[in-house]
Coordinates of C-alpha atoms and ligand atoms in Angstrom, one line a residue:
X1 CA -49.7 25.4 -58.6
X2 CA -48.0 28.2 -56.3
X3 CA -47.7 31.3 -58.3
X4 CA -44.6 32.9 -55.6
X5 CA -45.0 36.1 -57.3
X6 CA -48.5 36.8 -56.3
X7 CA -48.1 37.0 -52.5
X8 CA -44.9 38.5 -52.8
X9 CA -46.6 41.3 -55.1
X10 CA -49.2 42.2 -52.7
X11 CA -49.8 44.2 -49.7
X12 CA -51.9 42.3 -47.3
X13 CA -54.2 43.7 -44.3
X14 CA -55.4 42.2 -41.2
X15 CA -58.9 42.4 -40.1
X16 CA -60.0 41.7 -36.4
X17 CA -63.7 41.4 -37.7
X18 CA -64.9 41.8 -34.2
X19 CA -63.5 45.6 -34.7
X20 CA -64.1 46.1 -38.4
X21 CA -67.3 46.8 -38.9
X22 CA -70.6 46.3 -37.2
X23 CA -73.6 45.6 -40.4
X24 CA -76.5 44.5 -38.0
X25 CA -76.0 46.9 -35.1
X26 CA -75.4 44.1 -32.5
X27 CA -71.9 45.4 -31.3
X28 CA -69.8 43.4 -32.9
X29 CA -68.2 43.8 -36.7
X30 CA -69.5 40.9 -39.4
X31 CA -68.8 39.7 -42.4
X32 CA -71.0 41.8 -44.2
X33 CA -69.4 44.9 -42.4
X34 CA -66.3 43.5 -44.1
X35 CA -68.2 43.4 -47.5
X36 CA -69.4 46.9 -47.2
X37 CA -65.9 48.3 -46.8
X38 CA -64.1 46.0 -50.0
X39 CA -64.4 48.8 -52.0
X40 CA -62.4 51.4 -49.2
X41 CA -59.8 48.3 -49.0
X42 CA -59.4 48.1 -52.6
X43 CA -59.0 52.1 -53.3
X44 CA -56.5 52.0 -50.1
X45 CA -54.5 49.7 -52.3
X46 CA -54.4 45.9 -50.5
X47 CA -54.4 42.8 -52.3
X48 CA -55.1 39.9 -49.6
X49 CA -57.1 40.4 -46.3
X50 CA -56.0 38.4 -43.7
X51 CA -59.7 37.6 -41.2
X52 CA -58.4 36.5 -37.6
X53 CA -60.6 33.7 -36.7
X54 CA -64.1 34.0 -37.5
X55 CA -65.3 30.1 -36.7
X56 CA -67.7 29.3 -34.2
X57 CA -66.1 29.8 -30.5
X58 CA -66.5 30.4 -27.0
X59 CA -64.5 34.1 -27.1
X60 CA -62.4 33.0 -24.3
X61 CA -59.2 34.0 -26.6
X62 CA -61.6 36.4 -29.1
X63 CA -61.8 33.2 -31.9
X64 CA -58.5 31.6 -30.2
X65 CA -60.4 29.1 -29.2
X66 CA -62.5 27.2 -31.6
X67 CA -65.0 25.2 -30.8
X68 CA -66.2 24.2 -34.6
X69 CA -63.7 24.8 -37.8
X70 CA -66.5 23.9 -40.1
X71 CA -69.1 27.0 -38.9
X72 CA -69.0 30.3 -39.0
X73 CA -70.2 32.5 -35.8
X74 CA -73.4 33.6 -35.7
X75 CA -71.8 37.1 -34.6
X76 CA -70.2 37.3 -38.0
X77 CA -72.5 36.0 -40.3
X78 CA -73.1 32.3 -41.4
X79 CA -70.9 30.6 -44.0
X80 CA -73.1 31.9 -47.0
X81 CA -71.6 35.3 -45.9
X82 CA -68.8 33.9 -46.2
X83 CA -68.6 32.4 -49.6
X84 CA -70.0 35.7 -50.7
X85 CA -67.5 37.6 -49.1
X86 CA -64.6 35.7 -51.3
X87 CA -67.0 36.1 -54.8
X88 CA -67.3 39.8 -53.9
X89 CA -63.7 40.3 -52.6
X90 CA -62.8 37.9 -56.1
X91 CA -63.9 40.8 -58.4
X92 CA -62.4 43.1 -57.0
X93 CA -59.1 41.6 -56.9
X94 CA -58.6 40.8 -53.4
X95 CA -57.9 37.3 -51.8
X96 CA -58.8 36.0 -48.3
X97 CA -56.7 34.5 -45.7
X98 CA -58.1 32.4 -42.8
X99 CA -56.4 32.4 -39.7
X100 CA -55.6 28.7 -38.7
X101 CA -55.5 27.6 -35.1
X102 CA -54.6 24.2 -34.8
X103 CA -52.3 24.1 -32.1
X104 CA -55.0 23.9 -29.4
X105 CA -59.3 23.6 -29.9
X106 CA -61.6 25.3 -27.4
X107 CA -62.4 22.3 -24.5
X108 CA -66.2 23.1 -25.6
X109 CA -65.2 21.5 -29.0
X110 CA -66.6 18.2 -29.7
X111 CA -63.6 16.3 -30.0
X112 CA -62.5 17.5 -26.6
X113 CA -65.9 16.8 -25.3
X114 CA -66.3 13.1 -26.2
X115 CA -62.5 12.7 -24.8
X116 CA -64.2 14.3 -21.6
X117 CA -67.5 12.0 -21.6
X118 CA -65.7 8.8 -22.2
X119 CA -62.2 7.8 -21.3
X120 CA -62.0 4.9 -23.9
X121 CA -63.0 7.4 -26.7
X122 CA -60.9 7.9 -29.9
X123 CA -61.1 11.9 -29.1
X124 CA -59.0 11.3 -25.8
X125 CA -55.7 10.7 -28.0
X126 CA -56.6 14.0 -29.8
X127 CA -55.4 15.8 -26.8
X128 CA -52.7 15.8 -24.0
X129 CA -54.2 13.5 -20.8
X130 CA -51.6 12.9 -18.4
X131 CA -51.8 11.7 -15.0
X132 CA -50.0 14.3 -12.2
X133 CA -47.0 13.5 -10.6
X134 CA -48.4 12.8 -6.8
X135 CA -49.9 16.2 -6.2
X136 CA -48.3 18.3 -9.0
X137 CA -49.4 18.4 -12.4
X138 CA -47.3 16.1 -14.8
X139 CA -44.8 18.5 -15.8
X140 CA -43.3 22.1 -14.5
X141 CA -44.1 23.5 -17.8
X142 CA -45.7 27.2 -18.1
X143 CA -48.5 28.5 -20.2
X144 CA -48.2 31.4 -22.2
X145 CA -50.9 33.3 -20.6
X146 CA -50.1 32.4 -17.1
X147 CA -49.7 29.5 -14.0
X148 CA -49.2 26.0 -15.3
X149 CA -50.0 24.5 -18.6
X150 CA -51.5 21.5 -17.1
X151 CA -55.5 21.8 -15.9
X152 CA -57.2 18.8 -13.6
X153 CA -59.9 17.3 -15.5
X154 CA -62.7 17.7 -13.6
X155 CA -64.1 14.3 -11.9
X156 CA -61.3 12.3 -12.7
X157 CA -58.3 11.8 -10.1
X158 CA -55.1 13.1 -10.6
X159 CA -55.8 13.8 -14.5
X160 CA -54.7 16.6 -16.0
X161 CA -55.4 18.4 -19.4
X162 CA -52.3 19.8 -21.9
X163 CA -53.4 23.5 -22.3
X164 CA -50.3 26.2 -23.3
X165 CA -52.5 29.1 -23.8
X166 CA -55.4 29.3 -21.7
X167 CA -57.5 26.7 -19.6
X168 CA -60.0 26.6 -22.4
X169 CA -57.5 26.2 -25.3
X170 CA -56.8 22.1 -25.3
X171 CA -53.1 21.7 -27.0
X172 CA -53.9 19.0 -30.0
X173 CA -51.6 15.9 -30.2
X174 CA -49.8 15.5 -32.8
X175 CA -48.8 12.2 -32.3
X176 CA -51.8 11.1 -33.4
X177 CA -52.1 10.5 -37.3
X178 CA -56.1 11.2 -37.4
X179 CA -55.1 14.8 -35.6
X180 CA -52.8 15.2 -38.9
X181 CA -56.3 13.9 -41.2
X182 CA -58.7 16.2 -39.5
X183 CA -56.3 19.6 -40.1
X184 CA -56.0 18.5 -43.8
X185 CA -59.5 18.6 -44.0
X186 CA -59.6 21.9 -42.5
X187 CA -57.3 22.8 -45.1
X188 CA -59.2 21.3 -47.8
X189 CA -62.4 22.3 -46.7
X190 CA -61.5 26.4 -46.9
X191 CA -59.5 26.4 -49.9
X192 CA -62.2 24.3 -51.9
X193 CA -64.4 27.5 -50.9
X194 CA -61.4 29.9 -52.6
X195 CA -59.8 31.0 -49.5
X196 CA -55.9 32.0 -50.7
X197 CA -54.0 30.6 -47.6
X198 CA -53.7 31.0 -44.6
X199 CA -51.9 32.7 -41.2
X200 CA -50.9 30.1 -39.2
X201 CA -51.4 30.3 -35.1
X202 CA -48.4 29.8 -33.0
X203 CA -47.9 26.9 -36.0
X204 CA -43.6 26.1 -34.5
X205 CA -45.2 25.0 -31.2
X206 CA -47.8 21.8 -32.3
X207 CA -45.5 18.9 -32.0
X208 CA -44.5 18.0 -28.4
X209 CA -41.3 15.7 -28.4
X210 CA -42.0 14.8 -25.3
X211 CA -43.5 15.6 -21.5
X212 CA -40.2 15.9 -20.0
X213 CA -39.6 18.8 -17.5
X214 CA -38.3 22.1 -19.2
X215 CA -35.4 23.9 -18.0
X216 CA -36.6 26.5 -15.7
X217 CA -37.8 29.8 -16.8
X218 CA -40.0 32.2 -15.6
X219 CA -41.6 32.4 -19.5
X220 CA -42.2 29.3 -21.6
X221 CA -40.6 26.8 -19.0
X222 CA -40.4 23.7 -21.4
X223 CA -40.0 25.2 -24.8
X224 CA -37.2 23.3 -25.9
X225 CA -40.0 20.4 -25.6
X226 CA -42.2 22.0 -28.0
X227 CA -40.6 24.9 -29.9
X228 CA -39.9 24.3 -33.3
X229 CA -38.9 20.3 -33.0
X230 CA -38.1 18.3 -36.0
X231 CA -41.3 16.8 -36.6
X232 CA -43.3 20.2 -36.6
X233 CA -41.1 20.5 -39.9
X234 CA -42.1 17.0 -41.3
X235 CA -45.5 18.0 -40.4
X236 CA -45.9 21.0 -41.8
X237 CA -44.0 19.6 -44.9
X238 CA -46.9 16.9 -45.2
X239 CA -49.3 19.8 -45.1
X240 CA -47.6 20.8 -47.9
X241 CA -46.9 18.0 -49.7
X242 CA -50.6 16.4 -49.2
X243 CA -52.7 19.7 -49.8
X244 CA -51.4 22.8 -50.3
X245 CA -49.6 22.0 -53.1
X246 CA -52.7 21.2 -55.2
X247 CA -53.9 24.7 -54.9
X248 CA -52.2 28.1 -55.1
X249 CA -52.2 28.6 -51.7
X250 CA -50.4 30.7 -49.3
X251 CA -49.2 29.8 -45.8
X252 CA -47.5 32.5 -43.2
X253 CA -46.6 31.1 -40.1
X254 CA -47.1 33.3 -36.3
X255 CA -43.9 31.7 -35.0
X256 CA -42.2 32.3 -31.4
X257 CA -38.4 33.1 -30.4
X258 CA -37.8 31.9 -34.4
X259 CA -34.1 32.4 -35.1
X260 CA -32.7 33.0 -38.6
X261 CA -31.5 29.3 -38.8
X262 CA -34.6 27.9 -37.6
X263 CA -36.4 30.6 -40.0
X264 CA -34.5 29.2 -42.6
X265 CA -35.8 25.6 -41.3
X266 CA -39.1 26.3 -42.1
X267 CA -38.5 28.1 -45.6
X268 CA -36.2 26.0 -47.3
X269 CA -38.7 23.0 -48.3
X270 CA -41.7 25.2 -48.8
X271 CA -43.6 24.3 -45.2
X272 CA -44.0 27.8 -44.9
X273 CA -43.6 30.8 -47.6
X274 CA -42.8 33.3 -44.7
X275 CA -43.2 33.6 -41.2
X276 CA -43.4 36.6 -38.6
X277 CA -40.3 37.3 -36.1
X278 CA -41.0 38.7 -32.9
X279 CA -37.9 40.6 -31.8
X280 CA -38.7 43.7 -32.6
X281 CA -41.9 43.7 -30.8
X282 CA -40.4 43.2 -27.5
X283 CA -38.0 46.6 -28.2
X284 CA -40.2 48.3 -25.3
X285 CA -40.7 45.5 -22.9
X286 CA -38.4 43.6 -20.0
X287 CA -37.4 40.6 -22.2
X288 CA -37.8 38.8 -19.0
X289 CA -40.5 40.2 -17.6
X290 CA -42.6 41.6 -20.4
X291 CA -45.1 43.8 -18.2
X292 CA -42.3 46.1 -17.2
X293 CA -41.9 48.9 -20.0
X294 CA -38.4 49.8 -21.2
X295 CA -37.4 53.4 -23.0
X296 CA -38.0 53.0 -26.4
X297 CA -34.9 53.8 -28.5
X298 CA -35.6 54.0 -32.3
X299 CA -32.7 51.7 -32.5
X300 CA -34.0 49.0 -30.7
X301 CA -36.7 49.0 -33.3
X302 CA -34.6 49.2 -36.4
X303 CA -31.7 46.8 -35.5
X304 CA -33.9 43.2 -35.2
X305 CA -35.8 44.5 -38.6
X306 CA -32.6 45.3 -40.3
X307 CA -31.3 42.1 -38.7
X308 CA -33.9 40.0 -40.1
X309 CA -34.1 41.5 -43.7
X310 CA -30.7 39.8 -45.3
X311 CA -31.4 36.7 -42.6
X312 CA -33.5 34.8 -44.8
X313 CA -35.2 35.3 -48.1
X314 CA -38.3 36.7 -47.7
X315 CA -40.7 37.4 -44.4
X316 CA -43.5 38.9 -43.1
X317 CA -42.9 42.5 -41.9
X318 CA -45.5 44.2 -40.0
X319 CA -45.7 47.1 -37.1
X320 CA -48.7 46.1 -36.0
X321 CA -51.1 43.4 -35.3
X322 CA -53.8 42.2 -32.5
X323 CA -51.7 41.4 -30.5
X324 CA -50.0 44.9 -30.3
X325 CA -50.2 48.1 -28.8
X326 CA -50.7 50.8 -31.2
X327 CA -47.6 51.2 -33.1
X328 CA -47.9 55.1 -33.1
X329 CA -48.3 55.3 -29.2
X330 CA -45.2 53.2 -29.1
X331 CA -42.6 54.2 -31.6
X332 CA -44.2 57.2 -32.8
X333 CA -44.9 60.5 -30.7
X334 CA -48.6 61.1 -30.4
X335 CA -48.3 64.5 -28.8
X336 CA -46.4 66.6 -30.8
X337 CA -45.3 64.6 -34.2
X338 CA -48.6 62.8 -34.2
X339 CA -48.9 62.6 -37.9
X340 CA -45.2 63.1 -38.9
X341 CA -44.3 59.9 -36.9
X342 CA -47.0 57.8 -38.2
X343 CA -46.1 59.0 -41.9
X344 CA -42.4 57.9 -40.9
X345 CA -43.5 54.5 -39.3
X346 CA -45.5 54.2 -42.7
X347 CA -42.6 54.9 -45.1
X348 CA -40.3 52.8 -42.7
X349 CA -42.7 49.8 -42.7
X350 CA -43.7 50.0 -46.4
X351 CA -40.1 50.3 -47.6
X352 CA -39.0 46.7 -46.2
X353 CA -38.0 43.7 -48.0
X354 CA -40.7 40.7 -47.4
X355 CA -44.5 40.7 -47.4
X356 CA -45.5 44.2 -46.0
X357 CA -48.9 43.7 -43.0
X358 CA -50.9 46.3 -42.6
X359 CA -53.6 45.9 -39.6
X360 CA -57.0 47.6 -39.5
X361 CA -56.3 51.0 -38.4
X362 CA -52.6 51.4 -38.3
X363 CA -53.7 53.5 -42.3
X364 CA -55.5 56.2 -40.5
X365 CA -53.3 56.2 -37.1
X366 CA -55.0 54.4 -34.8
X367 CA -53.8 55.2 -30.8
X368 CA -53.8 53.2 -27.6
X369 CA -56.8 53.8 -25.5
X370 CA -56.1 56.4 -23.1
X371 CA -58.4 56.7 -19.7
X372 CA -59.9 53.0 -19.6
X373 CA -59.7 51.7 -16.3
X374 CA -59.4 47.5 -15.2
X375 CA -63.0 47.7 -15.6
X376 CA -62.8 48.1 -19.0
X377 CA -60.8 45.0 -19.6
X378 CA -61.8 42.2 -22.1
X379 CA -58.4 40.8 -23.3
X380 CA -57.6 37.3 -21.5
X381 CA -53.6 37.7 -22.0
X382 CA -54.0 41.1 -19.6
X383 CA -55.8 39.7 -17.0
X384 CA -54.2 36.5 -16.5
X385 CA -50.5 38.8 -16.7
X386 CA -52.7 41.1 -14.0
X387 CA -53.3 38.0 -11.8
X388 CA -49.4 36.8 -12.0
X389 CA -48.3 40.1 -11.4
X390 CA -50.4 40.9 -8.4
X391 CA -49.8 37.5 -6.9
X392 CA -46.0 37.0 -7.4
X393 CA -44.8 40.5 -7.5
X394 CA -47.2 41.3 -4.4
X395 CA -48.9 44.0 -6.1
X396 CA -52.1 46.1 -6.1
X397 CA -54.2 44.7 -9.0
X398 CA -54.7 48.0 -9.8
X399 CA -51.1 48.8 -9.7
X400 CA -50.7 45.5 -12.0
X401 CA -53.0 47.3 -13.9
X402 CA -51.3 50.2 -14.9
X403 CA -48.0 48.1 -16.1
X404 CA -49.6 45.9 -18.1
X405 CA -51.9 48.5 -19.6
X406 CA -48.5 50.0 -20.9
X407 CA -47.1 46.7 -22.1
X408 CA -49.2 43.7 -22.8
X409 CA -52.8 44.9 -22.9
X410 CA -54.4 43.6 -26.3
X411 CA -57.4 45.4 -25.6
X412 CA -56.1 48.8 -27.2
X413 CA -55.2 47.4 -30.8
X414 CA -58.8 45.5 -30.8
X415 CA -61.1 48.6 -29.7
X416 CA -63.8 49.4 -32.7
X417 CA -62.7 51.0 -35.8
X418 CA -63.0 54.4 -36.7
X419 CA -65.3 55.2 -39.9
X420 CA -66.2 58.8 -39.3
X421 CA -67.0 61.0 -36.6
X422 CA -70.8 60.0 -36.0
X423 CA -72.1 57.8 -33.2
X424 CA -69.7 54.7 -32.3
X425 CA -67.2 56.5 -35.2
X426 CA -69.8 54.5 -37.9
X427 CA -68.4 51.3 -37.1
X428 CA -72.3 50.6 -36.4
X429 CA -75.8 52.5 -35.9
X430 CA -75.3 53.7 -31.7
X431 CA -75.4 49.9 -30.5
X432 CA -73.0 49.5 -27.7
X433 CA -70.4 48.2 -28.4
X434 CA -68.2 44.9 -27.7
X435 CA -65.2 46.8 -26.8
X436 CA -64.8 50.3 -25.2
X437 CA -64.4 52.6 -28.3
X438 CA -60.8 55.0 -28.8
X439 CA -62.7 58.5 -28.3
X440 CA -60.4 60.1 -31.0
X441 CA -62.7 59.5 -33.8
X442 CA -64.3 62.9 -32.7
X443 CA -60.8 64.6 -33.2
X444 CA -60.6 63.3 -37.3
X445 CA -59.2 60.6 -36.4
X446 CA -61.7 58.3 -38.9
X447 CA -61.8 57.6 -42.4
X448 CA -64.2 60.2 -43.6
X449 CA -62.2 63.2 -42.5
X450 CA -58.9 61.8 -43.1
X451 CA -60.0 61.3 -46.9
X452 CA -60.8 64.7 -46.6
X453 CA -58.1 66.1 -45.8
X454 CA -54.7 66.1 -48.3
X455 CA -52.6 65.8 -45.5
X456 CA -53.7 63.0 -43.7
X457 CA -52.0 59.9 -42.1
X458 CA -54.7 58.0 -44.3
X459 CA -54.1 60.1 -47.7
X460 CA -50.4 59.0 -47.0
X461 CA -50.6 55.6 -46.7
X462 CA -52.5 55.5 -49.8
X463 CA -49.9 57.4 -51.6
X464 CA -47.0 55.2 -50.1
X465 CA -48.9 51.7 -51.1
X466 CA -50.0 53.3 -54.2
X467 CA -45.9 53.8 -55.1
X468 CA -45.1 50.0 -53.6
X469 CA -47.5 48.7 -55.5
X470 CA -46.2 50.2 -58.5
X471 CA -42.4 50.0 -58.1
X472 CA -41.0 46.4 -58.7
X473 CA -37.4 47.5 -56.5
X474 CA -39.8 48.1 -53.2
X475 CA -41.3 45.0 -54.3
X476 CA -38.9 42.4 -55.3
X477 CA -35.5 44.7 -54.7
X478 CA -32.3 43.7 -52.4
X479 CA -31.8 45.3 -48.9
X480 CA -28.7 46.7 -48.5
X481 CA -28.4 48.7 -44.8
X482 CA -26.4 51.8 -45.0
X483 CA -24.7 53.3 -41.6
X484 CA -26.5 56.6 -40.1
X485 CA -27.1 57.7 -37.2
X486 CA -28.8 54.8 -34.6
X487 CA -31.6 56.2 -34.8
X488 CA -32.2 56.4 -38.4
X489 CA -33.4 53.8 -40.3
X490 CA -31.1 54.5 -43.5
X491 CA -31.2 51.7 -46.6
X492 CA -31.3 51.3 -50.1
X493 CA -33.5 48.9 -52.0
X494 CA -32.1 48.0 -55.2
X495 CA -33.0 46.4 -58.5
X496 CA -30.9 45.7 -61.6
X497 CA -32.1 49.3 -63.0
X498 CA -33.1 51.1 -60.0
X499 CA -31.5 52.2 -56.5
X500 CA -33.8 53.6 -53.9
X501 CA -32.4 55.5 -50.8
X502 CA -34.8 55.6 -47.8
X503 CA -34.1 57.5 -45.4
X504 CA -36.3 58.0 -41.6
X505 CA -35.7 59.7 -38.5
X506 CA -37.3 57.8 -35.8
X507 CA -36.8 60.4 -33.1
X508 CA -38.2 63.4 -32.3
X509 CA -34.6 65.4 -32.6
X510 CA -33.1 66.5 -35.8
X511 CA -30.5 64.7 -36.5
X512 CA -27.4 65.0 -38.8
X513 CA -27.4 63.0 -41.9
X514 CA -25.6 63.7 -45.2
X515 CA -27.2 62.6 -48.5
X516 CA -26.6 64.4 -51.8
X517 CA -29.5 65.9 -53.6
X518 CA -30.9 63.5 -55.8
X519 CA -34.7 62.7 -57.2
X520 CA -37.5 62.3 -54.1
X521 CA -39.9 59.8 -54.8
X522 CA -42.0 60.3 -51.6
X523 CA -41.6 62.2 -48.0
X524 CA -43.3 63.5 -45.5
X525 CA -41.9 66.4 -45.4
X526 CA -41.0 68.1 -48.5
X527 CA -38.4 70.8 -47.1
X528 CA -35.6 68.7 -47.2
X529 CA -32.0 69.7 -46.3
X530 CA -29.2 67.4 -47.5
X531 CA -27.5 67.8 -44.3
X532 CA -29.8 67.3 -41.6
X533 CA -33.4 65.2 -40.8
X534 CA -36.2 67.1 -38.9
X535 CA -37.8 64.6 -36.2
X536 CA -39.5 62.0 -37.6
X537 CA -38.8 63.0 -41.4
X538 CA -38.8 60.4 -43.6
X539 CA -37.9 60.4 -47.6
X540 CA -37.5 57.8 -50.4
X541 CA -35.1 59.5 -53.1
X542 CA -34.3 57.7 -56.5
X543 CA -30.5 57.5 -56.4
X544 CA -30.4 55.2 -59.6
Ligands
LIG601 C1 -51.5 34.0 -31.1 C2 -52.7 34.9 -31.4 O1 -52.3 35.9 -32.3 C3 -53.2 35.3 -30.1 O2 -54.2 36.3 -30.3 C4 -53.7 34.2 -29.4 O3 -54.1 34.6 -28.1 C5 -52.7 33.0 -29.2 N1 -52.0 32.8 -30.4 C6 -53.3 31.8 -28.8 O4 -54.1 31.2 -29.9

């Protein structure tokens, strides 16, 4: 039976376990890196750990693309690891969450395989085969990553493969009941073995009404095909209804261009218990054209959280994940305010109504890369944008480079994390690794000499979960936005016996703001004048 509270009362963390930790010196984090650092995540305060995919899989997409949801990759351990993993994160409180990719398989995964070998086989109706429309592919429909969504299947004429992400992610059909079996099985399979629940991948965009042409757009041509359609709700609902239910399991959903109403959609029945909005993580992009960077403005930051708080009744609210730049680098000022705007982000972020994400990292103030080069590139996303942009734009590719490097390169939130200021930053024993390190460990950015030091991004963060944790009206209280300056995020949070005023300047100005003098609970700047904010001060006072 779902116990609502539970999620709701806990702070959860991602973990890219490529970047976590590295036990066996290979390059790569495991499973037993993760085990060796429960007891860090436990003092830091988090409740649920959230693994992106760990499954056996090609790395096309980094675990994206899963070629068997029963195994475990070697790289990370075997599925013993695993089991111990959830017994050892069990006593210390702490719940796992799978990620769940079942909009698309990898094409190396069986099912996609046999549909491959043999036209007649059951696995071809697992999948999108469509024949092309004389010499175009069967529909004018995009992928996300880049080009069309529709791949020729090699040796067969004129026959095409369903793929929105990349050529080696195969879109499932869910027309196709024994598709709708094998994910409850999934389901069933990981939450027999204790998992808590899980993140769901791009979960509004598995049911395709149909194969019609999509209104043309330069992004996601055809989404009104596949975004969010009725029957992704009746799915879902059956997910629900057939498996979750028995269990008390969580699901958050990774949904696209959600609005409120639709958000609503997928809460109101229980398909989903929350779900992640994207708007504010486009505040710094061309909405149209993501690689192009646009001034940040604090307020294009606060307005779409703010919007989303009152909008529906409870979400996920994150800065950071994956699939972000470094949330620092971006809203914060590295330079001069370094830890005074990550302290702000974190009392910004950890102040919201909904289920607070923290990714690996973002607690000790993890940066973008700075000097790595096209060379240095692993992340799929940034070179197929680096391939559009240098063929339709008519661009150098190392010109594409540098845009998307400041927009939609993945690579800097997944480089290695930083454990202390020895070799590789202790995320193994000297091993290259995977992914081009951030060379900041050296300058304390790392775990060892931010525990070390009282005033620390890392210190902070374990003082600000430390009070969430403990403070039902952060927890459970109403959002009520108060006006301010655009630039300040100004709200209360309120319970029947408590009002809290929070209070952050996301800019690197002083700024005028009246408050009276009441009770601080938390800031990161102590010397606090009623009147004005200095940049990037942020305070939680106890006004009730
Ligand atoms: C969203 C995931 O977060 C991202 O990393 C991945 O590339 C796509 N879905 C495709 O699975």
């Amino acid at each position: 039976m779902k116990d609502n509270r539970r999620f709701k009362n806990k702070i959860i963390y991602q973990i890219y376990p490529m970047s976590f930790c590295d036990s066996n010196n290979d390059g790569y984090g495991d499973i037993n890196g993760i085990i060796s650092k429960l007891d860090y995540l436990k003092d830091l305060g988090v409740g649920i750990l959230w693994l992106s995919p760990i499954y056996l899989s090609d790395f096309k997409d980094n675990g994206y693309d899963i070629i068997d949801y029963y195994k475990i990759h070697p790289i990370f351990g075997t599925m013993e690891d695993f089991e111990n993993l959830i017994k050892e994160a069990d006593k210390r409180d702490i719940k796992i969450v799978m990620d769940l990719v079942i909009n698309h398989t990898s094409t190396n995964h069986i099912w996609f395989k046999e549909a491959l070998k043999d036209k007649n086989s059951k696995y071809r109706n697992y999948y999108y085969f469509r024949e092309g429309k004389g010499k175009n592919p069967p529909n004018n429909w995009n992928s996300s990553f880049s080009g069309s969504c529709w791949e020729k299947v090699p040796g067969e004429d004129n026959m095409y493969y369903l793929h929105l992400y990349t050529i080696e992610q195969a879109d499932l059909n869910y027309h196709n009941e024994e598709v709708i079996e094998e994910v409850k099985n999934i389901l069933k399979f990981y939450l027999d073995k204790g998992v808590y629940g899980f993140r769901c991948d791009v979960i509004n965009q598995i049911y395709k009404t149909s194969l019609e042409n999509g209104k043309f757009r330069f992004f996601n041509c055809g989404k009104e095909h596949y975004e969010s359609q009725p029957m992704n709700h009746v799915i879902l609902k059956r997910f629900q209804d057939e498996v979750l239910s028995k269990y008390d399991a969580f699901l958050v959903g990774e949904t696209s261009n959600i609005t409120p109403e639709i958000g609503n959609e997928f809460l109101k029945n229980g398909e989903l218990d929350m779900f992640f909005e994207f708007d504010h993580s486009m505040c710094d992009m061309n909405s149209f054209v993501p690689i192009f960077k646009k001034k940040f403005k604090a307020k294009n930051l606060i307005n779409p959280i703010f919007k989303w708080q009152n909008a529906v009744p409870w979400i996920g609210v994150y800065l950071e994940n994956h699939d972000q730049r470094r949330s620092v680098t971006r809203y914060g000022n590295e330079d001069k305010y370094y830890k005074e705007s990550a302290k702000a982000l974190c009392i910004f972020l950890l102040s919201l109504k909904g289920t607070i994400f923290i990714y690996q990292g973002e607690e000790i103030g993890m940066l973008d890369l700075k000097g790595n080069t096209i060379e240095d590139l692993d992340d799929c996303l940034a070179k197929s944008a680096i391939d559009s942009a240098h063929k339709l734009l008519k661009i150098s590719r190392k010109r594409a480079f540098n845009l998307v490097n400041k927009t939609v390169n993945r690579d800097h939130a997944r480089t290695p994390f930083q454990w202390n200021s020895k070799e590789n930053a202790g995320f193994n024993r000297g091993h290259k690794t995977w992914l081009m390190m951030n060379s900041n460990y050296t300058q304390g950015v790392n775990v060892e000499d931010e525990l070390n030091d009282p005033n620390s991004i890392l210190n902070f963060y374990k003082e600000m979960i430390k009070l969430r944790n403990e403070n039902d009206t952060l927890k459970f209280g109403k959002f009520i936005k108060v006006k301010s300056n655009k630039n300040v995020a100004k709200f209360i949070r309120e319970s029947e016996d408590e009002t809290l005023l929070i209070v952050v300047n996301l800019t690197a100005k002083g700024v005028k703001d009246n408050r009276e003098e009441k009770e601080v609970l938390l800031a990161n700047d102590y010397e606090i004048n009623t009147k004005t904010l200095k940049p990037y001060q942020g305070i939680i006072y106890k006004i009730k």
